[in-house]
XYZ file of C-alpha atoms in Angstrom:
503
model
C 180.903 74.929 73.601
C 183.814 74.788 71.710
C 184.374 72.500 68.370
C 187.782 70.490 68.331
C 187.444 69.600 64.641
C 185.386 70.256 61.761
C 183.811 66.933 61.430
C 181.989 68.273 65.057
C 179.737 70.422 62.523
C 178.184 67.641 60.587
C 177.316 65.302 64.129
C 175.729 68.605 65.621
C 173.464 69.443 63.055
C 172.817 65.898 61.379
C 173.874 66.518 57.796
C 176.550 64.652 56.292
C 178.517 67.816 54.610
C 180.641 67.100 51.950
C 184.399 67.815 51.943
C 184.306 70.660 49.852
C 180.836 72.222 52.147
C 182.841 71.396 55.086
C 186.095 73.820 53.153
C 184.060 76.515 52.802
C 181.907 76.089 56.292
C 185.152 76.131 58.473
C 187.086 78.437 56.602
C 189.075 81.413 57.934
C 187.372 84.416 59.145
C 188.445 86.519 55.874
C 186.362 87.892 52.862
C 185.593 84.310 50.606
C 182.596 84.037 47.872
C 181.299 80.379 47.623
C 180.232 79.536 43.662
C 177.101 77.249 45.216
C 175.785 75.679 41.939
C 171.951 74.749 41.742
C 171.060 72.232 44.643
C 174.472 72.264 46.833
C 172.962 72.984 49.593
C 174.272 76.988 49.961
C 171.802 77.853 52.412
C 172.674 74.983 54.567
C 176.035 75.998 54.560
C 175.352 79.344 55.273
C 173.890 78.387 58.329
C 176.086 75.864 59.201
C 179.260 78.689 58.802
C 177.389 80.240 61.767
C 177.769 77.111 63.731
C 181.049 76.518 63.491
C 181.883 80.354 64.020
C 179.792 80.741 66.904
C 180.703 77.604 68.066
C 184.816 78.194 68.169
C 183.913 81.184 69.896
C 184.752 83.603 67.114
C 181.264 85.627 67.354
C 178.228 86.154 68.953
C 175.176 85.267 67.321
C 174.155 88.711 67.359
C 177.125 89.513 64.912
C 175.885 88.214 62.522
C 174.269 90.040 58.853
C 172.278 88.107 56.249
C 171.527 89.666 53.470
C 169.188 88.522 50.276
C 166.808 89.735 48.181
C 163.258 89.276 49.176
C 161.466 89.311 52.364
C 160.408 85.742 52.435
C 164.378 84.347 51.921
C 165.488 86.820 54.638
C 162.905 84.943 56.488
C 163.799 81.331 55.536
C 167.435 82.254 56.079
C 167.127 83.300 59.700
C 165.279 80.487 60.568
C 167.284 78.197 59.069
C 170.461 79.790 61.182
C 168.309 79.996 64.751
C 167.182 76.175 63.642
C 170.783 75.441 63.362
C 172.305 77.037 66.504
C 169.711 75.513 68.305
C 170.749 71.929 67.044
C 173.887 72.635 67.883
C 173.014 73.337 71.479
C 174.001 77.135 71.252
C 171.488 78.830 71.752
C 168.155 77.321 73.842
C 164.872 76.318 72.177
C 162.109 78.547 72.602
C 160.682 82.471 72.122
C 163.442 84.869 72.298
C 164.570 87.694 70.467
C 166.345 87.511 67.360
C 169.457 86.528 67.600
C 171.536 87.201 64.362
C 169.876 89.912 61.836
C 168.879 88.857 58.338
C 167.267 91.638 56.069
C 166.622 92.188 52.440
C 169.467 94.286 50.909
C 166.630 97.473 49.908
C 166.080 97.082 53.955
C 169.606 97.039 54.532
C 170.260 100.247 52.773
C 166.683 101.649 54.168
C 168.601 101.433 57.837
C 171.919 102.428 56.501
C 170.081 105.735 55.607
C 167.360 106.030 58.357
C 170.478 105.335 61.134
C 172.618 108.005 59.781
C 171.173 109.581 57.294
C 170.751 112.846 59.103
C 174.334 113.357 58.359
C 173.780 114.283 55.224
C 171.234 117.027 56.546
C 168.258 115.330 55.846
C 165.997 114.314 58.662
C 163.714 112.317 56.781
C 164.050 110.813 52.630
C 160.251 110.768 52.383
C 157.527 108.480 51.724
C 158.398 105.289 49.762
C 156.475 104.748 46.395
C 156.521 101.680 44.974
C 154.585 99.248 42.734
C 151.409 100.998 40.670
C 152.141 104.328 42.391
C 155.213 104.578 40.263
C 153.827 103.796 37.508
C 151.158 106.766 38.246
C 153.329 109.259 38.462
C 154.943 108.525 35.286
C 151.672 108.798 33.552
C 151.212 112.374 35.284
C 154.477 113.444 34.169
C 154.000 112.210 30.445
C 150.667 114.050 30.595
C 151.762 117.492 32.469
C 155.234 117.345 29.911
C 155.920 121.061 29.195
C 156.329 120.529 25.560
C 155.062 118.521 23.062
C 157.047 115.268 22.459
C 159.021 115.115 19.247
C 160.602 112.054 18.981
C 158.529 110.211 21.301
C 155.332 111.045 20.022
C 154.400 107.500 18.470
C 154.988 105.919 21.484
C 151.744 104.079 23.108
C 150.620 106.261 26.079
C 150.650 102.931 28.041
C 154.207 102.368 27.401
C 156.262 105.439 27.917
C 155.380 105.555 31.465
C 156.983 101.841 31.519
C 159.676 102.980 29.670
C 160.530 105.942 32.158
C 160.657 104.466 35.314
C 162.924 101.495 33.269
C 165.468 103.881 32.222
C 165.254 105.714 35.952
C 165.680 102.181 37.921
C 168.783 101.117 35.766
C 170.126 104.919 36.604
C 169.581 104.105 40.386
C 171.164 100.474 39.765
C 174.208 101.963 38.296
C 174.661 105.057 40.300
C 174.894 107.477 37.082
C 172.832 110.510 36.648
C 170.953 111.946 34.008
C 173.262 114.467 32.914
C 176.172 111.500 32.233
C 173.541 109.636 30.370
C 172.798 112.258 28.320
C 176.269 113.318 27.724
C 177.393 109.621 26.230
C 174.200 109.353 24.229
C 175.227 112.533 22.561
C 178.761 111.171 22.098
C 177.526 107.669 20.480
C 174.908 109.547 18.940
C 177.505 111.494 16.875
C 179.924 108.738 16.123
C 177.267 106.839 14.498
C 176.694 109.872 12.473
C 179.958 109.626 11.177
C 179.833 105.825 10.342
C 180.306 105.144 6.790
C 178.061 105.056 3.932
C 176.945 102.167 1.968
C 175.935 103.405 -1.808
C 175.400 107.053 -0.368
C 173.054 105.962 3.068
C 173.260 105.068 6.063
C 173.101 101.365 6.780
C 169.702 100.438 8.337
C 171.370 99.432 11.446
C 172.807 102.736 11.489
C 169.713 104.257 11.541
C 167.949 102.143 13.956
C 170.907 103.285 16.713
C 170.402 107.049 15.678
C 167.038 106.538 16.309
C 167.570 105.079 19.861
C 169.690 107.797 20.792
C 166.814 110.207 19.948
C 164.487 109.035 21.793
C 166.800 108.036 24.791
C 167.538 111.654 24.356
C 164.126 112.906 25.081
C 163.139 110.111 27.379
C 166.151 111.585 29.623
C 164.341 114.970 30.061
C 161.479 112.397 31.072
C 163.132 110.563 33.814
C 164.376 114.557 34.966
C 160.982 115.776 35.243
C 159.738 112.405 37.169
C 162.366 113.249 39.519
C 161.539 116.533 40.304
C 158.168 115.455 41.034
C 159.247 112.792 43.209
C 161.035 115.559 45.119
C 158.543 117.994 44.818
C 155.601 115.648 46.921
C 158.312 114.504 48.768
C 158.457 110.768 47.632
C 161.144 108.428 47.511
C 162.019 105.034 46.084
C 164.451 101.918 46.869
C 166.991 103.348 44.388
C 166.781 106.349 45.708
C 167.006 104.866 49.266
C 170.632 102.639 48.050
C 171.672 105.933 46.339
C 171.306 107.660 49.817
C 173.153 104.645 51.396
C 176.018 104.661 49.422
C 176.417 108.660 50.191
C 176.447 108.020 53.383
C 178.853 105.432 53.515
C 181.118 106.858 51.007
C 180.850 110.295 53.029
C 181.868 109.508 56.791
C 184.539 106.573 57.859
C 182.499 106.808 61.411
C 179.826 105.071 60.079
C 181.898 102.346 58.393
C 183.432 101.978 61.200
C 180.103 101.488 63.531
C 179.102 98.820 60.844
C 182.231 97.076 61.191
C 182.224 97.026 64.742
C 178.686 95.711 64.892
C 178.601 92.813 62.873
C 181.553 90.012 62.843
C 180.127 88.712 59.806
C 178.016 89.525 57.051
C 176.761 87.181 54.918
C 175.483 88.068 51.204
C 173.042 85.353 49.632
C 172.315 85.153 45.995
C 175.109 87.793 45.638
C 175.525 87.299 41.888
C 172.077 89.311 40.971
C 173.239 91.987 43.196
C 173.249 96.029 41.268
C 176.216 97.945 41.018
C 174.958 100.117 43.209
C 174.525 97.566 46.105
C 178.044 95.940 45.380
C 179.703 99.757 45.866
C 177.627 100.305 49.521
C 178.730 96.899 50.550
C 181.884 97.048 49.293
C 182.330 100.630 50.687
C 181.158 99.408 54.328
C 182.904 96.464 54.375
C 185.700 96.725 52.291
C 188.832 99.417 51.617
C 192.166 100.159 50.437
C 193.984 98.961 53.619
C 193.313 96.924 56.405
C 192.279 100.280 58.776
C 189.179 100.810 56.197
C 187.864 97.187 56.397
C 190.319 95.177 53.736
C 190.154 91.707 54.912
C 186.681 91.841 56.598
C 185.252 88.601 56.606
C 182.457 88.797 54.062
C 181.129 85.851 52.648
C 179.183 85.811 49.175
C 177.466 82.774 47.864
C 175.896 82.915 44.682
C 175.222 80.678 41.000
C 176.048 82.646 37.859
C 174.314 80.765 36.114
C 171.850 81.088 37.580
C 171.240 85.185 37.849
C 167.203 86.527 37.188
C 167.779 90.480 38.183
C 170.022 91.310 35.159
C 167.192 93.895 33.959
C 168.102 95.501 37.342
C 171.657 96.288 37.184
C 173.287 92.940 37.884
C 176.121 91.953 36.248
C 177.178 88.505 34.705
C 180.894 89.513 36.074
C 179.657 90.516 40.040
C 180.842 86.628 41.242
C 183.925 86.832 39.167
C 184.757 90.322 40.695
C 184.437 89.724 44.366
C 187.889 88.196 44.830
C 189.008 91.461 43.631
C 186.541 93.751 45.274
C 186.839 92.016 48.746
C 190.288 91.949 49.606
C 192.204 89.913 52.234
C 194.263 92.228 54.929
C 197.770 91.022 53.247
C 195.778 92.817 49.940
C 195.778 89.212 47.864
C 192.068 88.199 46.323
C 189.236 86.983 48.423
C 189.753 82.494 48.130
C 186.741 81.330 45.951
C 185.256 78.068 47.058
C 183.196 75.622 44.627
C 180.131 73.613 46.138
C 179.686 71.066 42.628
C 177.385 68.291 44.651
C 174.152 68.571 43.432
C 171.782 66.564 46.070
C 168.383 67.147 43.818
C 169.105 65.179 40.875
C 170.136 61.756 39.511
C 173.220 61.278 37.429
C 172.090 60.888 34.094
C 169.854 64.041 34.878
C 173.236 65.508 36.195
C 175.100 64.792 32.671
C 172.369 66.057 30.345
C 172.130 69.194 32.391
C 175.922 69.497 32.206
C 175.778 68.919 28.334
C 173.045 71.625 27.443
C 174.425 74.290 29.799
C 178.258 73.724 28.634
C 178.036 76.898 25.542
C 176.665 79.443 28.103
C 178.928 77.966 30.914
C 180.083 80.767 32.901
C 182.012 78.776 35.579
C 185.402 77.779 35.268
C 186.208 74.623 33.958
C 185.809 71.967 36.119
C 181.918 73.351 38.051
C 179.952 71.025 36.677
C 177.659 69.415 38.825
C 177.743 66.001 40.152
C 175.895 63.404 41.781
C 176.878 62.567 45.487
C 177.919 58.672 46.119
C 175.462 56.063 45.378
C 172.841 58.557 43.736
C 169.936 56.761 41.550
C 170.355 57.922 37.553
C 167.236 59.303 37.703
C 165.150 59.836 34.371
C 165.252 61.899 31.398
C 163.034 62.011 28.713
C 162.169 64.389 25.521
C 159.187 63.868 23.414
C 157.649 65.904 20.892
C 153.615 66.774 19.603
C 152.018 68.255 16.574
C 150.121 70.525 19.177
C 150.180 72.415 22.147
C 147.237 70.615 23.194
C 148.574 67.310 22.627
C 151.320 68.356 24.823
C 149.582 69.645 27.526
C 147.165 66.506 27.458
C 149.912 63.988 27.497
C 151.484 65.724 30.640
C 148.320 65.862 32.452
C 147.960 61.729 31.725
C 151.556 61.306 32.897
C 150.175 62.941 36.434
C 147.454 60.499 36.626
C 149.482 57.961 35.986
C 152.562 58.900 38.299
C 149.499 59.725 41.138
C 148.181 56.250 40.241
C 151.567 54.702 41.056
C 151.823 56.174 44.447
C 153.712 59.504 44.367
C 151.085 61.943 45.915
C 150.126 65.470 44.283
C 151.970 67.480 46.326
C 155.093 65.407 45.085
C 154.980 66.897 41.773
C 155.996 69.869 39.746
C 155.798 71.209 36.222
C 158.318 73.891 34.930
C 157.637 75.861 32.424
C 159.705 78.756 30.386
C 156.949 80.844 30.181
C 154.214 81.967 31.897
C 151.846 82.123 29.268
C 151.949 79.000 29.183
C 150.688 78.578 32.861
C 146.849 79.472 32.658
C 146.414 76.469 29.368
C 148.591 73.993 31.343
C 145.783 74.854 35.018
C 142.941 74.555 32.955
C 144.293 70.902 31.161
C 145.240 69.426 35.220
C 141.803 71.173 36.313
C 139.942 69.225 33.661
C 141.421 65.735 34.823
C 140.292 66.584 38.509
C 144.412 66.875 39.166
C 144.817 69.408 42.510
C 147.218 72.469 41.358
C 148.495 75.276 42.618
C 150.394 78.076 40.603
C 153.358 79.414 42.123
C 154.127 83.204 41.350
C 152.079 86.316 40.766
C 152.718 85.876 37.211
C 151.257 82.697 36.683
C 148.272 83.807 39.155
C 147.159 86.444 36.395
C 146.908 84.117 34.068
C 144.224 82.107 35.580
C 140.602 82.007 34.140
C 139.226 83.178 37.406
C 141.773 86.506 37.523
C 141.997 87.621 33.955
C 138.822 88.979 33.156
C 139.840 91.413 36.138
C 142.732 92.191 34.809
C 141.573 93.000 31.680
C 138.868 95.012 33.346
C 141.609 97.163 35.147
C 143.540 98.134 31.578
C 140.026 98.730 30.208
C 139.151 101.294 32.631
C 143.084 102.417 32.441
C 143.193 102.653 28.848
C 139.643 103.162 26.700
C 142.251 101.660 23.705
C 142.921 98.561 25.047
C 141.171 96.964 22.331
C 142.780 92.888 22.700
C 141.311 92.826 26.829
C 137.889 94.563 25.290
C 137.695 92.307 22.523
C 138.649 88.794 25.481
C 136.030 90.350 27.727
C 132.872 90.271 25.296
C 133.785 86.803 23.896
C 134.523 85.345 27.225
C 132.417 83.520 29.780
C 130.500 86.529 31.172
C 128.789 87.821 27.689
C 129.918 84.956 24.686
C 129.730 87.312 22.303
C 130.998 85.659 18.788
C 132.796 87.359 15.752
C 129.945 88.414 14.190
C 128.753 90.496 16.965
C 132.391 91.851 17.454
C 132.254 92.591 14.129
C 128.856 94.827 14.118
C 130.206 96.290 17.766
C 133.429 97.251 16.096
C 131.308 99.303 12.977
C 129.386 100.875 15.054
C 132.776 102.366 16.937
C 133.797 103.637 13.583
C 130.884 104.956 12.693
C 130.785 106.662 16.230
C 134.352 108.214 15.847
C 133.939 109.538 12.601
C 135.124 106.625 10.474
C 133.840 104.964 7.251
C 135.392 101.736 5.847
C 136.194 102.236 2.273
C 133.927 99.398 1.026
């Protein structure tokens, strides 16, 4: 089937795109990034770019690459592409085998490296470690360290491992080694050395940076020794995996050139909490100097700025504004940035005072903010304040009632919060009015009155010192012990280990 205009796009698949969707949907196959601001509708158009692509005969399904970040949006990505061709009677309903590929980008780079990674002479990178297994191995190599810490001697055992594997994952995000690390820390180090005096010492700040560079000094040799046991039992991680990637594709044009061949398209969601590592191996595969290399290859990056969570893992706030740059059209001018501005969640007025708080940290041009489409309701805003957290959390919980009372069902309403702490008060205050609620995230999970005493069991056995989860533990539900009780419990330690209290 073959679309005569653009317009064909939005009768197939039943959704009445906006002009500017419709821009950025049926645009040329060249590199573009799409600036999709909270509740435009990106994913939609995603899928609806493979419509109109497939559908003008420009590629095969199959030719298609997603990539995002986690497992479950690769998932709800693909299907809402196959949902999409399907609408638009291009491929038939039913089982079948996958017809475009959709991955995370660690996946991505795991094939990149399992594909053609033997030409780098390696026939296998390992086993992958991940989650509390890192963590592990950090403790073993702050325990086995060769020499006695200097500098980072005052550091809580439980938080140097945390701080190692930190400083190794933003090495792997960056693709910098230990050595060039080491070498500017030395360099800052001794400028600050030189910085002047105020009354004959150093100014506290001053101090505080000569300070970090010590201990980023030592935590260096660290990170070295957790990657030498990483090699040594043969381990590997997803940095290490991209790291390996980007070799590869930096090393040998063949394999560029088999990417390039394969896929028609690639699509790259969420691209503005992308590493630096990740931009360089897809900018390497699908990207170049000249048009031979890959300049001009239609990639297509959609992504919010504003609204970027991986910064803590190499992201950049300039990655968006960069692509035009970085992706290159065959006649060597930028990449064409498209805006999606119509925000189909919210009402106007919510619209405006959104607009108004967020227009300091704007990091759009001017002229992103989001709008309402035609005919939207204004919607509702309201701010109150409480003398107490309690009162807070008890007026919310009444609104519920009240808004279930009225007709809008359980399941039709959510609570935000900017913390998670926040989450286990805010289940127990909806549990108490008999209000159905589920927590959404891992974080939040912990938090709840039927997981924490685990938790805190866990660092107890992990740590002996973990005095705060000992001390929720005996005065919680289980054993109610009260502060007099804690208070004879915690003589008795001293007395134990040697102490006497000086009254």
């Amino acid at each position: 089937m073959m679309f005569i205009r653009r317009e064909d796009v939005s009768a197939l698949l039943g959704v009445p795109f906006s002009e500017e969707q419709l821009d950025a949907i049926c645009a040329p196959l060249a590199p573009q990034v799409i600036v999709a601001g909270a509740g435009t509708g990106k994913t939609t158009v995603m899928a609806a770019r493979v419509v109109w692509l497939v559908g003008t005969g420009q590629l095969a399904p199959e030719q298609v690459l997603g990539l995002t970040f986690t497992r479950k949006a690769a998932g709800e990505l693909a299907a809402r592409i196959e949902g999409a061709l399907v609408r638009g009677g291009l491929v038939p309903e039913g089982p079948r085998e996958v017809l475009e590929e959709v991955l995370t980008y660690d996946a991505f780079a795991g094939r990149v490296l399992q594909e053609h990674g033997i030409r780098l002479g390696h026939e296998s990178f390992g086993r992958m470690l991940t989650g509390a297994s890192r963590f592990r191995l950090a403790e073993r190599v702050v325990e086995g360290f060769e020499r006695p810490l200097q500098v980072l001697q005052d550091v809580h055992a439980s938080v140097l491992p945390e701080r190692i594997l930190a400083l190794e994952s933003a090495l792997g995000a960056h693709l910098t080694s230990v050595a060039r690390v080491r070498e500017f820390t030395a360099q800052a180090v001794a400028k600050f050395d030189q910085a002047p005096l105020y009354r004959g010492a150093q100014y506290k700040a001053v101090q505080e940076a000569l300070a970090a560079g010590e201990q980023r000094a030592e935590l260096l040799d660290l990170v070295e020794a957790y990657r030498r046991l990483k090699a040594d039992l043969g381990l590997v991680e997803f940095a290490d995996q991209l790291a390996g990637a980007v070799e590869v594709a930096r090393s040998f044009p063949a394999v560029r050139q088999l990417f390039q061949a394969r896929f028609k398209v690639v699509l790259l969601d969420e691209y503005q909490d992308t590493s630096a590592a990740q931009v360089e191996l897809l900018r390497t595969l699908f990207s170049g100097p000249s048009p031979a290399v890959g300049r001009g290859f239609p990639v297509t990056a959609v992504g919010d700025p504003n609204q970027a969570i991986y910064g803590w893992r190499g992201a950049a706030a300039t990655t968006m504004a960069d692509f035009p740059a970085g992706f290159r059209n065959a006649d060597g001018s930028p990449a064409h940035r498209w805006s999606l501005t119509i925000n189909r969640r919210s009402g106007t007025r919510i619209l405006k005072v959104g607009n108004a708080l967020a227009a300091p940290l704007r990091k759009l041009e001017s002229g992103d903010e989001l709008v309402a489409p035609d005919g939207a309701r204004p919607g509702v805003v309201e701010a109150r304040s409480f003398d107490t957290e309690a009162d807070e959390l008890d007026a919310l919980a009444g609104d519920i009632v009240a808004r279930n009372a009225s007709g809008i069902r359980w399941g039709g309403m959510a609570v935000l919060t900017r913390r998670n702490e926040l989450l286990g008060k805010l289940w127990r205050s909806l549990r108490d009015r008999d209000i159905p609620v589920e927590i959404v995230g891992l974080g939040g999970l912990l938090l709840l009155p039927e997981i924490a005493p685990v938790v805190a069991t866990l660092r107890v056995i992990a740590d002996p010192l973990a005095n705060p989860e000992v001390a929720g533990l005996l005065t919680g539900e289980r054993w109610r012990l009260g502060h007099p009780d804690l208070q004879r419990l915690a003589a008795r330690a001293k007395e134990l280990a040697g102490e006497v209290d000086d009254d």
